[in-house]
CSV table of C-alpha atoms and ligand atoms in Angstrom, one decimal:
chain,number,residue,atom,x,y,z
A,1,UNK,CA,-93.6,-85.0,-112.0
A,2,UNK,CA,-96.1,-84.1,-114.4
A,3,UNK,CA,-95.8,-81.8,-117.7
A,4,UNK,CA,-99.1,-79.4,-118.2
A,5,UNK,CA,-99.8,-77.4,-121.3
A,6,UNK,CA,-99.3,-73.7,-121.2
A,7,UNK,CA,-102.9,-73.4,-123.3
A,8,UNK,CA,-104.4,-75.5,-120.1
A,9,UNK,CA,-106.5,-77.7,-122.1
A,10,UNK,CA,-104.5,-80.8,-122.5
A,11,UNK,CA,-103.9,-83.8,-119.6
A,12,UNK,CA,-101.1,-83.6,-118.0
A,13,UNK,CA,-98.1,-86.5,-119.5
A,14,UNK,CA,-95.1,-88.1,-117.8
A,15,UNK,CA,-91.4,-87.1,-119.0
A,16,UNK,CA,-91.5,-89.0,-121.9
A,17,UNK,CA,-94.7,-88.6,-122.9
A,18,UNK,CA,-94.2,-85.1,-123.2
A,19,UNK,CA,-90.8,-85.4,-124.8
A,20,UNK,CA,-92.1,-87.7,-127.4
A,21,UNK,CA,-95.0,-85.5,-128.0
A,22,UNK,CA,-93.1,-82.3,-128.3
A,23,UNK,CA,-96.3,-79.4,-129.0
A,24,UNK,CA,-99.3,-80.2,-126.7
A,25,UNK,CA,-102.6,-81.2,-128.6
A,26,UNK,CA,-104.0,-78.1,-127.6
A,27,UNK,CA,-101.4,-76.2,-129.6
A,28,UNK,CA,-99.6,-75.3,-126.1
A,29,UNK,CA,-96.3,-76.0,-124.4
A,30,UNK,CA,-95.6,-78.7,-121.9
A,31,UNK,CA,-93.9,-77.3,-118.5
A,32,UNK,CA,-93.4,-78.8,-115.1
A,33,UNK,CA,-96.3,-78.8,-112.9
A,34,UNK,CA,-94.5,-77.0,-110.2
A,35,UNK,CA,-91.0,-75.9,-110.2
A,36,UNK,CA,-88.2,-78.4,-108.2
A,37,UNK,CA,-86.1,-76.5,-105.8
A,38,UNK,CA,-82.5,-77.4,-104.6
A,39,UNK,CA,-81.0,-76.5,-101.4
A,40,UNK,CA,-78.4,-74.0,-101.1
A,41,UNK,CA,-76.2,-76.6,-99.8
A,42,UNK,CA,-76.7,-79.2,-102.7
A,43,UNK,CA,-76.0,-76.3,-104.9
A,44,UNK,CA,-72.8,-75.3,-103.0
A,45,UNK,CA,-71.8,-78.9,-102.9
A,46,UNK,CA,-71.9,-78.4,-107.0
A,47,UNK,CA,-68.6,-76.8,-106.8
A,48,UNK,CA,-66.2,-80.3,-106.2
A,49,UNK,CA,-68.4,-82.0,-109.3
A,50,UNK,CA,-68.1,-83.4,-112.5
A,51,UNK,CA,-69.8,-81.9,-115.6
A,52,UNK,CA,-72.1,-85.4,-115.8
A,53,UNK,CA,-72.2,-85.4,-112.1
A,54,UNK,CA,-74.1,-81.7,-112.1
A,55,UNK,CA,-76.3,-82.7,-115.0
A,56,UNK,CA,-77.9,-86.1,-113.3
A,57,UNK,CA,-78.7,-83.8,-109.6
A,58,UNK,CA,-80.1,-81.4,-111.9
A,59,UNK,CA,-82.1,-82.9,-114.0
A,60,UNK,CA,-83.3,-86.0,-111.8
A,61,UNK,CA,-85.8,-83.8,-110.2
A,62,UNK,CA,-87.3,-83.4,-113.9
A,63,UNK,CA,-87.5,-86.8,-115.0
A,64,UNK,CA,-89.6,-88.4,-112.0
A,65,UNK,CA,-90.4,-91.8,-112.3
A,66,UNK,CA,-90.4,-92.2,-116.1
A,67,UNK,CA,-86.7,-93.4,-116.6
A,68,UNK,CA,-85.1,-95.3,-114.3
A,69,UNK,CA,-81.9,-93.5,-112.4
A,70,UNK,CA,-79.5,-96.1,-113.5
A,71,UNK,CA,-80.6,-95.6,-116.5
A,72,UNK,CA,-80.7,-92.2,-116.9
A,73,UNK,CA,-77.4,-91.5,-115.2
A,74,UNK,CA,-75.6,-93.7,-117.8
A,75,UNK,CA,-76.5,-92.1,-120.3
A,76,UNK,CA,-75.4,-88.4,-118.4
A,77,UNK,CA,-72.0,-90.1,-118.4
A,78,UNK,CA,-71.8,-91.0,-121.7
A,79,UNK,CA,-72.9,-87.8,-123.2
A,80,UNK,CA,-71.4,-85.6,-120.6
A,81,UNK,CA,-68.5,-87.8,-119.3
A,82,UNK,CA,-64.6,-86.3,-119.4
A,83,UNK,CA,-63.4,-89.4,-121.1
A,84,UNK,CA,-66.4,-90.2,-123.6
A,85,UNK,CA,-64.6,-87.5,-126.3
A,86,UNK,CA,-68.2,-86.1,-127.4
A,87,UNK,CA,-67.0,-82.8,-126.2
A,88,UNK,CA,-63.9,-81.9,-126.6
A,89,UNK,CA,-63.2,-79.8,-123.4
A,90,UNK,CA,-62.9,-82.1,-120.3
A,91,UNK,CA,-65.1,-79.2,-118.3
A,92,UNK,CA,-67.8,-79.9,-121.1
A,93,UNK,CA,-69.0,-75.9,-121.0
A,94,UNK,CA,-64.9,-74.3,-120.1
A,95,UNK,CA,-65.7,-70.7,-118.3
A,96,UNK,CA,-62.5,-68.5,-119.2
A,97,UNK,CA,-62.1,-65.0,-117.8
A,98,UNK,CA,-62.8,-62.2,-120.1
A,99,UNK,CA,-62.5,-58.7,-118.5
A,100,UNK,CA,-63.0,-57.5,-115.2
A,101,UNK,CA,-65.3,-59.9,-113.3
A,102,UNK,CA,-66.3,-60.6,-116.6
A,103,UNK,CA,-66.4,-64.1,-118.0
A,104,UNK,CA,-67.5,-66.1,-120.9
A,105,UNK,CA,-68.9,-70.0,-120.5
A,106,UNK,CA,-67.9,-71.4,-123.8
A,107,UNK,CA,-70.9,-74.0,-125.2
A,108,UNK,CA,-69.4,-74.9,-128.3
A,109,UNK,CA,-67.5,-77.6,-127.7
A,110,UNK,CA,-69.9,-80.4,-129.2
A,111,UNK,CA,-69.6,-81.9,-132.9
A,112,UNK,CA,-71.2,-79.4,-134.6
A,113,UNK,CA,-69.6,-76.2,-132.7
A,114,UNK,CA,-72.5,-74.4,-131.6
A,115,UNK,CA,-74.6,-75.0,-127.7
A,116,UNK,CA,-77.1,-77.1,-129.3
A,117,UNK,CA,-75.2,-80.3,-128.9
A,118,UNK,CA,-75.0,-79.7,-125.4
A,119,UNK,CA,-79.4,-80.7,-125.1
A,120,UNK,CA,-79.1,-82.5,-128.3
A,121,UNK,CA,-77.1,-85.0,-127.6
A,122,UNK,CA,-78.6,-85.8,-124.8
A,123,UNK,CA,-81.7,-85.7,-126.6
A,124,UNK,CA,-81.0,-88.5,-129.3
A,125,UNK,CA,-80.2,-91.1,-126.4
A,126,UNK,CA,-83.3,-90.2,-124.7
A,127,UNK,CA,-85.6,-91.2,-127.7
A,128,UNK,CA,-83.7,-93.8,-128.1
A,129,UNK,CA,-84.0,-95.3,-124.9
A,130,UNK,CA,-87.7,-94.9,-124.3
A,131,UNK,CA,-88.5,-96.2,-127.4
A,132,UNK,CA,-86.5,-99.1,-126.7
A,133,UNK,CA,-88.2,-99.3,-123.8
A,134,UNK,CA,-91.8,-99.4,-125.4
A,135,UNK,CA,-90.7,-101.1,-128.9
A,136,UNK,CA,-91.6,-97.8,-130.4
A,137,UNK,CA,-90.1,-95.9,-132.9
A,138,UNK,CA,-90.1,-92.7,-134.5
A,139,UNK,CA,-89.1,-90.5,-138.1
A,140,UNK,CA,-87.8,-87.4,-136.9
A,141,UNK,CA,-88.1,-84.7,-139.6
A,142,UNK,CA,-87.0,-81.5,-139.6
A,143,UNK,CA,-86.1,-78.3,-141.6
A,144,UNK,CA,-82.8,-76.5,-141.4
A,145,UNK,CA,-81.3,-72.9,-142.9
A,146,UNK,CA,-78.4,-73.8,-141.0
A,147,UNK,CA,-77.3,-74.7,-137.3
A,148,UNK,CA,-80.0,-77.0,-136.0
A,149,UNK,CA,-80.1,-79.6,-138.7
A,150,UNK,CA,-76.4,-80.8,-138.1
A,151,UNK,CA,-77.0,-80.9,-134.7
A,152,UNK,CA,-80.4,-83.0,-134.7
A,153,UNK,CA,-78.4,-85.4,-137.3
A,154,UNK,CA,-75.6,-85.7,-134.8
A,155,UNK,CA,-77.7,-86.2,-132.2
A,156,UNK,CA,-80.2,-88.9,-134.0
A,157,UNK,CA,-76.9,-91.0,-136.3
A,158,UNK,CA,-77.0,-94.6,-135.6
A,159,UNK,CA,-79.6,-94.7,-132.5
A,160,UNK,CA,-81.5,-98.2,-133.1
A,161,UNK,CA,-85.2,-96.6,-132.7
A,162,UNK,CA,-85.4,-93.7,-135.1
A,163,UNK,CA,-84.6,-92.4,-138.4
A,164,UNK,CA,-84.0,-88.7,-139.3
A,165,UNK,CA,-84.9,-86.9,-142.8
A,166,UNK,CA,-83.3,-83.4,-142.8
A,167,UNK,CA,-84.7,-81.1,-145.2
A,168,UNK,CA,-82.5,-78.0,-146.2
A,169,UNK,CA,-82.9,-75.7,-149.1
A,170,UNK,CA,-80.5,-76.4,-152.1
A,171,UNK,CA,-77.6,-74.4,-152.5
A,172,UNK,CA,-79.0,-71.8,-149.5
A,173,UNK,CA,-76.7,-73.0,-146.7
A,174,UNK,CA,-73.2,-72.3,-146.4
A,175,UNK,CA,-70.8,-75.0,-147.6
A,176,UNK,CA,-69.3,-75.6,-144.2
A,177,UNK,CA,-73.3,-76.0,-142.9
A,178,UNK,CA,-74.2,-78.1,-145.6
A,179,UNK,CA,-71.6,-80.4,-145.2
A,180,UNK,CA,-71.5,-80.6,-141.2
A,181,UNK,CA,-75.0,-82.7,-142.2
A,182,UNK,CA,-74.2,-84.1,-145.5
A,183,UNK,CA,-71.0,-85.7,-144.7
A,184,UNK,CA,-72.6,-88.3,-141.7
A,185,UNK,CA,-73.0,-91.3,-143.5
A,186,UNK,CA,-75.3,-93.4,-141.0
A,187,UNK,CA,-77.7,-95.5,-142.2
A,188,UNK,CA,-80.7,-93.8,-140.5
A,189,UNK,CA,-79.4,-90.3,-141.7
A,190,UNK,CA,-81.3,-88.9,-144.8
A,191,UNK,CA,-80.4,-85.2,-146.0
A,192,UNK,CA,-82.6,-83.9,-148.6
A,193,UNK,CA,-82.2,-81.0,-150.5
A,194,UNK,CA,-84.7,-79.5,-151.2
A,195,UNK,CA,-85.1,-77.1,-155.4
A,196,UNK,CA,-86.6,-74.1,-153.4
A,197,UNK,CA,-86.4,-71.9,-150.5
A,198,UNK,CA,-86.1,-72.6,-146.7
A,199,UNK,CA,-89.5,-71.5,-146.3
A,200,UNK,CA,-90.4,-74.0,-148.5
A,201,UNK,CA,-88.8,-76.6,-146.5
A,202,UNK,CA,-91.1,-75.3,-143.5
A,203,UNK,CA,-93.8,-75.6,-145.4
A,204,UNK,CA,-93.2,-79.1,-146.4
A,205,UNK,CA,-92.6,-80.2,-143.2
A,206,UNK,CA,-95.8,-78.8,-141.6
A,207,UNK,CA,-97.9,-80.3,-144.6
A,208,UNK,CA,-96.4,-83.6,-144.1
A,209,UNK,CA,-97.2,-83.5,-140.0
A,210,UNK,CA,-100.7,-82.1,-141.6
A,211,UNK,CA,-101.0,-85.3,-143.3
A,212,UNK,CA,-102.6,-87.5,-140.6
A,213,UNK,CA,-102.1,-90.9,-142.1
A,214,UNK,CA,-98.3,-90.4,-143.1
A,215,UNK,CA,-97.8,-89.0,-139.3
A,216,UNK,CA,-99.1,-92.3,-138.1
A,217,UNK,CA,-97.7,-94.3,-140.8
A,218,UNK,CA,-94.5,-92.9,-140.4
A,219,UNK,CA,-94.8,-92.2,-136.5
A,220,UNK,CA,-93.1,-88.7,-137.0
A,221,UNK,CA,-92.1,-86.7,-134.4
A,222,UNK,CA,-89.4,-83.6,-134.1
A,223,UNK,CA,-86.6,-82.4,-131.6
A,224,UNK,CA,-87.3,-78.5,-132.1
A,225,UNK,CA,-86.0,-76.1,-130.1
A,226,UNK,CA,-89.9,-76.0,-128.1
A,227,UNK,CA,-88.9,-79.6,-127.1
A,228,UNK,CA,-89.3,-79.3,-123.2
A,229,UNK,CA,-86.3,-81.6,-122.7
A,230,UNK,CA,-84.2,-79.4,-124.6
A,231,UNK,CA,-84.7,-76.3,-122.3
A,232,UNK,CA,-84.2,-78.9,-119.2
A,233,UNK,CA,-80.4,-80.0,-120.8
A,234,UNK,CA,-79.5,-76.6,-121.1
A,235,UNK,CA,-80.1,-75.8,-117.2
A,236,UNK,CA,-76.8,-77.8,-116.4
A,237,UNK,CA,-74.4,-75.4,-117.4
A,238,UNK,CA,-76.1,-72.3,-115.4
A,239,UNK,CA,-75.8,-74.3,-112.2
A,240,UNK,CA,-71.8,-75.6,-113.3
A,241,UNK,CA,-70.9,-72.0,-114.1
A,242,UNK,CA,-72.5,-70.2,-111.0
A,243,UNK,CA,-71.1,-72.7,-108.6
A,244,UNK,CA,-67.8,-72.4,-110.2
A,245,UNK,CA,-68.1,-68.7,-109.3
A,246,UNK,CA,-69.4,-68.7,-105.7
A,247,UNK,CA,-72.7,-69.4,-105.9
A,248,UNK,CA,-75.0,-70.3,-104.0
A,249,UNK,CA,-73.1,-67.4,-101.4
A,250,UNK,CA,-72.6,-65.1,-104.4
A,251,UNK,CA,-75.6,-64.1,-106.7
A,252,UNK,CA,-74.6,-64.1,-110.6
A,253,UNK,CA,-75.4,-62.3,-113.5
A,254,UNK,CA,-75.7,-64.1,-117.6
A,255,UNK,CA,-76.2,-62.4,-120.2
A,256,UNK,CA,-77.6,-64.7,-123.0
A,257,UNK,CA,-77.9,-64.2,-126.8
A,258,UNK,CA,-81.3,-64.7,-127.7
A,259,UNK,CA,-83.8,-66.0,-130.6
A,260,UNK,CA,-86.6,-68.5,-129.8
A,261,UNK,CA,-86.2,-67.9,-126.1
A,262,UNK,CA,-84.7,-71.5,-125.3
A,263,UNK,CA,-81.5,-71.0,-123.8
A,264,UNK,CA,-82.3,-67.8,-121.4
A,265,UNK,CA,-85.6,-69.6,-120.4
A,266,UNK,CA,-83.4,-72.7,-118.7
A,267,UNK,CA,-82.0,-69.7,-116.9
A,268,UNK,CA,-85.3,-68.4,-115.6
A,269,UNK,CA,-86.0,-72.0,-114.6
A,270,UNK,CA,-82.5,-72.4,-112.6
A,271,UNK,CA,-83.2,-69.6,-110.5
A,272,UNK,CA,-86.7,-70.6,-110.0
A,273,UNK,CA,-84.8,-73.9,-108.6
A,274,UNK,CA,-82.9,-72.0,-106.2
A,275,UNK,CA,-79.8,-70.5,-108.4
A,276,UNK,CA,-79.4,-67.0,-106.7
A,277,UNK,CA,-78.9,-65.7,-110.7
A,278,UNK,CA,-80.0,-61.9,-109.9
A,279,UNK,CA,-80.3,-60.6,-113.9
A,280,UNK,CA,-80.8,-62.3,-117.0
A,281,UNK,CA,-80.1,-60.2,-119.8
A,282,UNK,CA,-82.0,-61.2,-123.2
A,283,UNK,CA,-79.9,-60.3,-126.1
A,284,UNK,CA,-81.1,-60.0,-129.2
A,285,UNK,CA,-79.7,-58.5,-133.1
A,286,UNK,CA,-81.7,-56.6,-134.7
A,287,UNK,CA,-85.0,-58.8,-134.5
A,288,UNK,CA,-85.4,-57.9,-131.4
A,289,UNK,CA,-89.6,-58.7,-130.7
A,290,UNK,CA,-87.7,-60.0,-127.4
A,291,UNK,CA,-85.5,-56.6,-126.2
A,292,UNK,CA,-88.8,-54.5,-127.2
A,293,UNK,CA,-90.6,-56.4,-124.9
A,294,UNK,CA,-89.1,-56.2,-121.9
A,295,UNK,CA,-88.8,-52.0,-122.3
A,296,UNK,CA,-92.1,-51.9,-123.2
A,297,UNK,CA,-94.2,-54.7,-122.0
A,298,UNK,CA,-95.8,-54.9,-126.0
A,299,UNK,CA,-94.9,-57.6,-127.8
A,300,UNK,CA,-95.0,-57.2,-131.5
A,301,UNK,CA,-94.1,-58.9,-134.7
A,302,UNK,CA,-91.9,-56.9,-137.0
A,303,UNK,CA,-90.7,-59.4,-140.3
A,304,UNK,CA,-87.1,-61.3,-140.1
A,305,UNK,CA,-84.9,-58.7,-141.0
A,306,UNK,CA,-81.1,-61.0,-142.2
A,307,UNK,CA,-78.1,-60.1,-139.9
A,308,UNK,CA,-74.9,-61.6,-139.4
A,309,UNK,CA,-76.2,-63.6,-136.3
A,310,UNK,CA,-78.2,-65.5,-138.5
A,311,UNK,CA,-79.3,-68.0,-135.7
A,312,UNK,CA,-81.4,-65.2,-134.0
A,313,UNK,CA,-83.3,-64.4,-137.5
A,314,UNK,CA,-86.6,-64.7,-136.0
A,315,UNK,CA,-90.0,-63.6,-136.2
A,316,UNK,CA,-91.6,-64.5,-132.7
A,317,UNK,CA,-90.2,-66.7,-130.0
A,318,UNK,CA,-92.0,-69.8,-129.4
A,319,UNK,CA,-90.4,-70.6,-125.7
A,320,UNK,CA,-91.6,-67.1,-124.8
A,321,UNK,CA,-95.0,-68.6,-124.2
A,322,UNK,CA,-93.5,-70.8,-121.0
A,323,UNK,CA,-92.6,-67.3,-119.4
A,324,UNK,CA,-95.7,-65.7,-120.3
A,325,UNK,CA,-97.3,-68.7,-118.3
A,326,UNK,CA,-95.7,-68.1,-115.3
A,327,UNK,CA,-96.4,-64.5,-115.6
A,328,UNK,CA,-99.5,-64.8,-115.5
A,329,UNK,CA,-100.1,-67.3,-112.5
A,330,UNK,CA,-100.4,-70.3,-114.3
A,331,UNK,CA,-103.5,-69.4,-116.1
A,332,UNK,CA,-103.5,-71.1,-119.5
A,333,UNK,CA,-106.8,-69.1,-120.4
A,334,UNK,CA,-105.2,-66.1,-120.9
A,335,UNK,CA,-102.3,-67.3,-122.3
A,336,UNK,CA,-104.4,-68.3,-125.1
A,337,UNK,CA,-106.2,-65.4,-125.3
A,338,UNK,CA,-102.9,-63.3,-125.9
A,339,UNK,CA,-101.7,-66.0,-128.5
A,340,UNK,CA,-104.8,-65.5,-130.5
A,341,UNK,CA,-104.1,-61.9,-130.2
A,342,UNK,CA,-100.8,-62.3,-131.8
A,343,UNK,CA,-102.2,-64.5,-134.3
A,344,UNK,CA,-104.8,-61.9,-134.9
A,345,UNK,CA,-103.2,-57.9,-134.4
A,346,UNK,CA,-100.1,-59.0,-134.2
A,347,UNK,CA,-99.3,-58.7,-130.8
A,348,UNK,CA,-100.1,-57.9,-127.2
A,349,UNK,CA,-99.4,-56.3,-124.4
A,350,UNK,CA,-99.2,-56.9,-120.9
A,351,UNK,CA,-99.9,-54.9,-118.3
A,352,UNK,CA,-97.6,-53.0,-115.9
A,353,UNK,CA,-97.5,-55.1,-112.9
A,354,UNK,CA,-96.6,-58.1,-115.0
A,355,UNK,CA,-94.0,-56.0,-116.8
A,356,UNK,CA,-92.5,-54.4,-113.7
A,357,UNK,CA,-92.8,-58.6,-112.5
A,358,UNK,CA,-90.7,-59.8,-115.5
A,359,UNK,CA,-88.2,-56.9,-115.6
A,360,UNK,CA,-87.0,-57.7,-111.5
A,361,UNK,CA,-85.1,-60.5,-113.5
A,362,UNK,CA,-84.9,-60.0,-117.2
A,363,UNK,CA,-83.6,-57.4,-119.1
A,364,UNK,CA,-83.1,-57.0,-123.4
A,365,UNK,CA,-80.7,-55.3,-125.6
A,366,UNK,CA,-80.0,-55.4,-129.2
A,367,UNK,CA,-77.1,-55.1,-131.3
A,368,UNK,CA,-77.1,-54.2,-134.9
A,369,UNK,CA,-74.7,-55.4,-137.4
A,370,UNK,CA,-72.1,-52.8,-137.3
A,371,UNK,CA,-71.7,-53.3,-133.1
A,372,UNK,CA,-71.9,-56.7,-133.6
A,373,UNK,CA,-68.5,-56.8,-135.7
A,374,UNK,CA,-66.9,-53.9,-133.2
A,375,UNK,CA,-67.6,-56.4,-130.3
A,376,UNK,CA,-65.5,-59.3,-132.1
A,377,UNK,CA,-62.6,-56.8,-133.1
A,378,UNK,CA,-62.7,-55.4,-129.7
A,379,UNK,CA,-62.5,-58.9,-128.0
A,380,UNK,CA,-59.6,-59.6,-130.1
A,381,UNK,CA,-57.8,-56.7,-130.0
A,382,UNK,CA,-58.0,-56.4,-126.2
A,383,UNK,CA,-58.4,-60.3,-125.0
A,384,UNK,CA,-56.5,-62.1,-127.8
A,385,UNK,CA,-59.7,-64.0,-128.2
A,386,UNK,CA,-62.0,-64.9,-131.5
A,387,UNK,CA,-65.5,-64.9,-130.8
A,388,UNK,CA,-68.5,-65.5,-133.2
A,389,UNK,CA,-71.2,-62.8,-134.1
A,390,UNK,CA,-73.7,-64.3,-131.5
A,391,UNK,CA,-71.7,-64.8,-128.6
A,392,UNK,CA,-70.5,-61.2,-129.1
A,393,UNK,CA,-74.2,-59.6,-128.8
A,394,UNK,CA,-74.3,-61.6,-125.2
A,395,UNK,CA,-70.9,-60.1,-124.3
A,396,UNK,CA,-71.9,-56.6,-125.6
A,397,UNK,CA,-75.3,-57.0,-123.3
A,398,UNK,CA,-73.3,-58.0,-120.9
A,399,UNK,CA,-71.2,-55.1,-120.9
A,400,UNK,CA,-74.4,-52.6,-121.3
A,401,UNK,CA,-76.1,-54.2,-118.4
A,402,UNK,CA,-73.9,-55.2,-116.1
A,403,UNK,CA,-76.0,-54.8,-112.7
A,404,UNK,CA,-72.7,-53.9,-110.7
A,405,UNK,CA,-69.1,-54.8,-111.2
A,406,UNK,CA,-69.2,-56.9,-107.9
A,407,UNK,CA,-71.7,-59.2,-109.6
A,408,UNK,CA,-69.9,-61.7,-111.4
A,409,UNK,CA,-71.3,-61.4,-115.6
A,410,UNK,CA,-70.8,-64.4,-117.4
A,411,UNK,CA,-71.9,-64.2,-121.3
A,412,UNK,CA,-72.9,-67.3,-123.1
A,413,UNK,CA,-70.5,-68.6,-125.7
A,414,UNK,CA,-72.9,-69.9,-128.3
A,415,UNK,CA,-70.9,-71.4,-131.3
A,416,UNK,CA,-67.6,-71.7,-132.3
A,417,UNK,CA,-66.5,-68.7,-134.7
A,418,UNK,CA,-65.3,-70.8,-137.6
A,419,UNK,CA,-69.0,-71.5,-138.3
A,420,UNK,CA,-69.3,-68.1,-139.2
A,421,UNK,CA,-65.8,-67.0,-140.8
A,422,UNK,CA,-66.5,-64.4,-143.1
A,423,UNK,CA,-67.4,-61.7,-140.9
A,424,UNK,CA,-65.2,-63.1,-137.8
A,425,UNK,CA,-62.3,-62.6,-140.9
A,426,UNK,CA,-63.6,-59.0,-141.7
A,427,UNK,CA,-63.9,-57.6,-138.3
A,428,UNK,CA,-60.1,-59.7,-137.0
A,429,UNK,CA,-58.4,-59.5,-140.2
A,430,UNK,CA,-57.9,-63.6,-139.8
A,431,UNK,CA,-59.9,-66.3,-140.9
A,432,UNK,CA,-60.7,-68.7,-138.0
A,433,UNK,CA,-59.8,-72.1,-138.8
A,434,UNK,CA,-62.1,-75.1,-137.8
A,435,UNK,CA,-60.9,-77.2,-135.0
A,436,UNK,CA,-59.0,-80.2,-135.6
A,437,UNK,CA,-61.9,-83.0,-135.5
A,438,UNK,CA,-63.7,-80.9,-138.1
A,439,UNK,CA,-60.6,-80.1,-139.9
A,440,UNK,CA,-60.8,-82.4,-143.0
A,441,UNK,CA,-64.9,-81.7,-143.2
A,442,UNK,CA,-64.1,-79.9,-146.9
A,443,UNK,CA,-62.5,-83.3,-148.2
A,444,UNK,CA,-65.1,-85.7,-146.6
A,445,UNK,CA,-67.8,-87.3,-149.2
A,446,UNK,CA,-71.1,-86.4,-149.0
A,447,UNK,CA,-73.9,-87.8,-149.4
A,448,UNK,CA,-77.7,-86.2,-149.8
A,449,UNK,CA,-80.5,-86.5,-152.1
A,450,UNK,CA,-81.8,-83.5,-153.8
A,451,UNK,CA,-85.8,-83.6,-154.5
A,452,UNK,CA,-88.5,-81.1,-156.0
A,453,UNK,CA,-90.3,-78.9,-153.8
A,454,UNK,CA,-93.2,-81.5,-153.8
A,455,UNK,CA,-94.7,-83.4,-150.7
A,456,UNK,CA,-95.8,-86.5,-152.6
A,457,UNK,CA,-91.7,-86.8,-153.8
A,458,UNK,CA,-90.7,-86.1,-150.4
A,459,UNK,CA,-93.3,-88.5,-148.8
A,460,UNK,CA,-92.1,-91.5,-151.3
A,461,UNK,CA,-88.6,-90.6,-150.6
A,462,UNK,CA,-89.2,-91.5,-146.9
A,463,UNK,CA,-91.3,-94.1,-147.3
A,464,UNK,CA,-88.8,-96.2,-149.0
A,465,UNK,CA,-85.8,-95.0,-147.2
A,466,UNK,CA,-86.7,-95.2,-143.6
A,467,UNK,CA,-85.1,-98.4,-142.0
A,468,UNK,CA,-87.5,-98.6,-139.1
A,469,UNK,CA,-90.7,-100.0,-140.5
A,470,UNK,CA,-93.6,-99.5,-138.1
A,471,UNK,CA,-95.3,-101.7,-137.0
A,472,UNK,CA,-97.4,-101.1,-134.4
A,473,UNK,CA,-96.3,-98.9,-132.3
A,474,UNK,CA,-97.0,-99.4,-128.4
A,475,UNK,CA,-99.3,-96.8,-127.8
A,476,UNK,CA,-98.1,-92.9,-126.2
B,501,LIG,C1,-80.0,-71.4,-131.8
B,501,LIG,C2,-78.6,-70.4,-131.1
B,501,LIG,C3,-78.9,-69.3,-130.1
B,501,LIG,C4,-80.5,-68.6,-130.2
B,501,LIG,O1,-80.9,-69.4,-129.2
B,501,LIG,P1,-82.9,-69.8,-128.7
B,501,LIG,O2,-82.9,-70.7,-127.4
B,501,LIG,O3,-83.4,-69.9,-129.3
B,501,LIG,O4,-82.8,-68.3,-127.9
B,501,LIG,C5,-78.2,-68.0,-130.6
B,501,LIG,N1,-76.9,-68.9,-130.8
B,501,LIG,C6,-76.9,-69.7,-131.9
B,501,LIG,C7,-75.2,-69.8,-132.0
B,501,LIG,C8,-77.6,-70.2,-131.6
B,501,LIG,O5,-77.1,-71.6,-132.6
């Protein structure tokens, strides 16, 4: 399988090369050259398989011959095997009943309690494996305002062939979020608290990548949400959940709390692979660029409003470009033109036929903060279950946009409620407790370096701290 760019101007790459590159050199996103299909019989057989077995079967077509099958199987088993303890639940992503033919797919049993662990835990190993085979090494750098940083750190800790440097704005992330990053004691993990805002951190990141000499010297790389490997790993749980409820005999609907459009795009890919998904509800908070698009066909930025579901506080949804590429029959020139228009005018509009095409599967729904809190309270009252604000948006949107009562509706549970204790306590009257493996988080020692908002200071620190010295990386 080869990967091509959504802007149509970059050479096709194998899986491992596309993963290491992240973004394509023409500014586009990598996407498989075609969508592989799984037969109905194969999907039906998933009902009796473990998460790890389904993961191997669903992802293998995307890997091609870039990684030997036995090696890939071993990595998948190490991450998702029921006895390996990376996920706190033996089923990895348990499906629990909510209301009538309504389900919650719990994606938050990983080490940092959010669904990003499911893909990042695999990607840490994939990077390490691919780099070892090339005798290469990379320096991962990221900026975080909360969730993503800890998931990336947990995924990269103790890997042989990489270092990770994570920038967070000093004093501007919650204590739980900071401690999830700074209590990881591993020689290749380096937390940096920048004296500035999250925007300052992002600007430093961009400047570090923009310094070509530094970028090459350190072999900079990123594991952000546009990386194809992340989308790929998220396809799996659509299969496990749908097969458990009777697919492919029955069709299934999903409701997906959405920000960068990565998680819900994985559902789209599952459908292209043959999983009978009859509806994908794109659930947003007040930052509703996606919900507005599926209503009107106009994709238009509108600034960012802080909400109680901060992981969905986005201005543009970077992975949306991948859907656009398919909507425009894989015409990269057209995608480039629309994104130029977005950059120049703040928006673009697709024609009625393409809007209708997208609405055959997708529908949007938006929830504001009061409605989010009311949903947390209602689910607690009606089912005795405590859910986090992102998950609540998915549940409410699924109810509002349900195709019919006979189609199972699965809402994706994206984070553990203990990650967002304030809003959950306000809605339910009880502060949610951290699960046992993180119960002593507030007592663990922390390590991080405070640095000024200054590129040279960050670069100097990175040069001194990287345990991995780059000496002529094999061509990539
Ligand atoms: C990242 C995140 C989201 C948004 O997912 P996308 O793939 O960016 O659409 C939603 N909820 C939580 C808890 C997240 O961490």
